[in-house]
């Protein structure tokens, strides 16, 4: 008799992170995958269903939809999306009505959704494996910088509940949890074309951030690399913190590598926060990401935490098909 499959539940299965995790677990026949999405009828959801993934409708703003979706899970992967309410026109209208910035409003939405996820996961904690909850998160900018960066909302929102809320309110769940900080997405330049990566009049390519040219930044190809990383973490004991990155290098080194690979002339220029804001069509977006680059330059993208485990640490204790290969790997 074939062994009963373990149930993996993936929040945001149609997104970048959830989709990558689903892809990796699909290749292991020991798992049955249940993917959560607001719209099971979307083309992406239907495509995943055709591969054998059980697609369930769930709303992160409604914990009552999450509890049955998580029930019986052996492993749950969680991700929240600050940028979804940040860019939505109805959310910006609501923020204006409340008299708060869309940055703060998106923070409040993400915190609420994270709390709902935590409560729903805690309701099925007994079914979880020893390391049964893996949460995608970031460092807490306000705390790490001792208040200097107190408006880096898309970092603090995640850290406030993963690990903050979980460890303060659900000790049993905390003992079964691992936290994975994701590096800077290699595709993030698409959020604001021309704002900080553009082709100059001379035909070369310029990257420009309010970040020291020598500051080390973790880089991640999220769609292909996060899934194998999460799969590897799931095989390890709980209670650890990780940094998912294919490589860690400065922006000047990044552009040198990009130049070598593409054959294009490139350069990196450190600019001020105000210059980045002026270069960005959506000024509040420019401020939010500008704060991130200043934070990376001064404290480090991970808040200066040197204890987070990385891919090389995993390889030392676990032999699995990890494929964290970025452009630096082909040099």
C-alpha atoms as one frame of an Amber mdcrd trajectory, in Angstrom:
protein
   0.000   0.000   0.000   1.322   3.425  -0.953   1.982   5.726   2.025  -0.576
   8.438   2.679   0.534  11.715   1.178   1.401  14.647   3.386  -0.668  17.782
   2.933   1.152  21.002   2.051  -0.937  24.185   2.076   0.446  27.173   0.200
  -0.856  30.696   0.748  -0.892  32.807  -2.415  -0.250  29.861  -4.701  -0.812
  31.961  -7.853   1.831  34.516  -6.862   5.600  34.605  -7.298   6.549  33.061
  -3.970   3.666  30.630  -3.591   3.966  29.507  -7.195   7.664  28.762  -6.783
   7.015  26.719  -3.649   4.201  24.806  -5.357   6.429  23.986  -8.311   9.078
  22.404  -6.080   6.678  20.342  -3.988   4.902  19.128  -7.129   8.044  17.182
  -8.000   7.814  15.172  -4.752   5.118  12.508  -4.963   4.980  12.249  -1.171
   3.001  15.490  -1.005  -0.499  16.592  -1.877  -0.622  20.335  -2.514  -3.511
  22.575  -1.561  -3.190  26.102  -2.931  -5.066  29.101  -1.541  -6.203  31.954
  -3.758  -8.979  34.541  -3.788 -10.038  33.591  -7.305  -9.932  29.864  -8.193
 -11.303  30.716 -11.652  -8.276  32.793 -12.683  -6.157  31.435 -15.569  -3.196
  30.923 -13.244  -5.302  29.016 -10.706  -6.816  26.814 -13.419  -3.360  26.053
 -14.807  -2.170  24.939 -11.377  -5.286  22.831 -10.881  -4.551  21.060 -14.166
  -1.231  19.946 -12.641  -2.979  18.265  -9.740  -2.961  21.059  -7.171  -6.125
  21.334  -5.084  -7.207  24.963  -5.426  -9.207  26.433  -2.543 -10.840  29.854
  -2.351  -9.662  31.772   0.697  -9.524  35.420   1.706  -6.678  36.619   3.929
  -9.030  39.299   5.263 -11.434  36.633   6.530  -9.953  34.186   9.035 -13.102
  32.067   8.787 -12.088  31.066   5.240  -8.535  30.217   6.314  -9.268  27.847
   9.197 -10.924  25.114   7.063  -8.378  25.648   4.281  -5.506  24.925   6.707
  -7.214  22.094   8.575  -5.191  18.873   8.632  -2.081  20.400   7.055   1.309
  18.858   7.735   3.142  21.862   6.303   1.976  25.420   5.598   3.875  28.066
   3.651   2.758  31.629   4.305   3.345  34.818   2.349   1.689  38.235   2.479
   1.786  40.982  -0.130   2.238  44.586   0.992   2.270  45.845  -2.605  -1.186
  44.562  -3.507  -3.117  47.048  -1.308  -0.388  49.647  -1.806  -1.106  49.949
  -5.536  -4.878  49.304  -5.564  -6.902  52.422  -6.346  -9.692  51.521  -3.917
  -7.168  51.083  -1.104  -5.603  54.445  -1.888  -9.042  56.017  -1.822  -9.731
  54.390   1.550  -6.390  55.630   2.895  -7.250  59.160   1.816 -10.661  58.855
   3.465  -8.992  57.773   6.719  -6.363  60.494   6.469  -3.370  58.144   6.359
  -0.729  57.563   3.721  -1.210  54.642   1.345   2.089  53.322   2.725   0.679
  53.123   6.256  -2.663  51.801   5.036  -0.969  48.939   3.163   0.999  48.200
   6.338  -2.215  47.910   8.325  -3.756  45.596   5.726  -0.699  43.336   5.721
  -0.563  43.205   9.525  -4.233  42.265   9.674  -3.776  39.528   7.079  -0.706
  38.188   8.854  -2.604  38.010  12.129  -5.412  36.114  10.401  -2.943  33.624
   8.956  -1.309  33.100  12.348  -4.651  32.516  14.056  -5.775  30.036  11.407
  -2.470  28.116  11.455  -2.606  27.965  15.258  -6.026  26.316  14.971  -4.440
  23.298  13.255  -1.098  23.280  15.063  -1.525  19.675  16.232  -1.551  18.357
  12.653   1.629  20.189  11.680   4.948  18.411  11.308   7.783  19.269  13.682
   8.808  22.065  11.295   5.336  22.568   9.887   4.983  26.313   9.410   7.351
  28.312   7.202   6.687  32.038   6.982   8.129  34.414   4.405   9.177  37.620
   6.142  11.731  40.469   6.314  13.773  42.140   9.036  12.165  44.679  11.402
  13.579  47.996  10.219  12.318  50.128  13.112  13.701  47.794  15.756  16.977
  47.009  13.990  17.690  50.676  13.310  16.542  51.764  16.801  13.909  54.003
  15.317  15.935  55.590  12.546  13.956  53.805   9.815  10.490  53.823  11.354
   8.492  54.053   8.116   9.856  51.110   6.146   6.402  49.627   6.180   6.777
  46.653   3.846   9.547  45.310   6.096   7.987  46.009   9.493   4.538  44.715
   8.542   5.923  41.229   7.938   8.233  41.203  10.951   5.498  42.461  13.278
   3.661  39.151  12.981   6.363  36.783  11.675   7.962  36.351  14.154   6.499
  39.069  16.421   2.840  38.139  16.783   3.401  34.367  16.606   6.045  34.301
  19.327   4.045  36.607  21.596   0.695  34.811  21.258   1.173  31.217  20.081
   4.051  29.480  21.819   3.142  25.999  20.538   3.034  27.246  16.958   6.283
  29.167  17.440   8.011  25.884  18.334   6.991  24.471  14.929   7.906  27.544
  12.871  10.795  28.676  10.681  11.180  32.172   9.229  12.630  32.878   5.796
  13.688  36.379   4.803  13.647  36.777   1.042  16.420  38.660  -0.719  15.890
  41.526  -3.144  13.893  40.195  -6.096  15.839  40.317  -9.331  12.603  41.275
 -11.122  11.808  44.254  -8.865  13.015  46.808 -11.390   9.787  46.118 -13.307
   7.765  47.836 -10.572   8.987  51.239 -11.718  10.491  51.155 -15.220  13.084
  53.863 -15.637  13.071  54.918 -12.001  16.336  53.307 -10.977  17.391  51.150
 -13.928  17.428  52.769 -17.338  19.206  53.076 -20.629  21.097  56.351 -20.978
  21.211  58.603 -24.035  24.672  57.203 -24.753  23.300  53.649 -24.946  24.750
  52.301 -21.694  22.680  51.118 -18.704  22.583  52.926 -15.386  21.490  51.583
 -11.997  20.973  54.299  -9.378  19.890  53.875  -5.741  20.377  55.740  -2.450
  22.616  52.867  -1.405  26.394  52.686  -1.057  28.030  51.108  -4.092  29.848
  48.740  -1.715  26.925  47.693   0.521  26.209  43.972   0.258  22.666  43.081
  -0.832  21.105  39.581  -1.079  19.620  38.850  -4.517  16.979  36.256  -5.342
  15.342  34.933  -8.505  12.116  34.296  -6.673  10.172  32.263  -9.240  12.812
  29.588  -9.682  14.886  29.730  -6.519  12.576  30.231  -3.554  10.733  26.914
  -3.922  13.855  24.739  -3.605  14.988  26.826  -0.643  11.663  26.399   1.189
  11.655  22.685   0.406  15.096  22.361   1.975  14.080  24.357   5.053  11.093
  22.039   5.545  13.527  19.123   6.019  15.360  20.834   8.876  14.488  21.324
  12.568  12.164  24.241  13.455  12.970  27.501  15.190  15.585  28.789  12.756
  15.793  31.965  10.693  17.017  31.975   7.118  17.996  34.383   4.358  17.008
  33.138   0.896  19.466  34.496  -1.655  21.253  33.141  -4.683  24.144  35.510
  -4.192  25.093  38.437  -1.984  26.960  41.257  -3.668  27.119  45.029  -3.974
  25.255  46.945  -6.663  28.518  47.897  -8.331  29.462  44.207  -8.515  25.963
  43.342  -9.683  26.295  45.744 -12.608  29.776  44.480 -13.435  28.396  40.954
 -13.691  25.380  42.120 -15.689  27.712  43.912 -18.092  29.867  40.828 -18.538
  26.866  38.577 -19.173  24.984  40.891 -21.554  27.885  42.662 -23.252  26.329
  46.051 -22.460  28.160  48.951 -20.881  26.842  49.587 -17.376  27.447  51.735
 -14.322  26.134  52.250 -10.821  25.502  55.664  -9.290  24.642  56.374  -5.671
  21.945  59.047  -5.506  19.991  60.725  -2.717  16.587  59.632  -1.493  15.068
  62.791  -2.937  16.592  62.103  -6.350  15.071  58.621  -6.380  11.675  60.023
  -5.418  11.882  62.598  -8.216  12.862  59.875 -10.721   9.885  57.694  -9.768
   6.464  58.409 -11.324   4.721  57.174  -8.163   6.381  59.337  -5.496   5.156
  57.353  -2.487   6.557  54.192  -4.058   9.852  56.013  -4.551   9.895  56.887
  -0.849   9.075  53.356   0.300  11.763  51.661  -1.803  14.161  54.543  -1.192
  13.943  53.922   2.542  14.699  50.249   1.846  17.907  51.113  -0.009  19.022
  53.550   2.670  18.357  50.865   5.269  20.353  48.352   3.211  23.221  50.794
   2.981  23.292  51.683   6.677  22.120  48.587   8.574  22.031  45.946   5.883
  19.045  44.437   4.068  18.740  41.888   6.879  19.015  44.545   9.575  22.598
  43.589  10.303  21.654  40.097  11.507  24.637  37.832  10.897  23.009  34.715
  12.342  20.430  33.956   9.613  21.204  30.699   7.852  21.860  30.767   4.114
  21.948  28.241   1.278  25.538  27.236   2.050  24.581  26.523   5.660  21.764
  24.262   4.505  24.089  22.388   2.171  26.388  21.581   5.073  23.685  19.607
   6.870  21.291  18.486   4.165  21.810  17.092   0.691  18.780  18.056  -1.408
  18.332  19.349  -4.965  18.690  23.028  -4.080  18.881  25.184  -7.206  19.821
  28.652  -6.086  21.597  29.713  -9.256  21.777  33.373 -10.224  23.782  35.142
 -12.886  26.891  35.076 -10.734  26.936  31.281 -10.895  27.711  31.217 -14.611
  30.899  33.238 -14.340
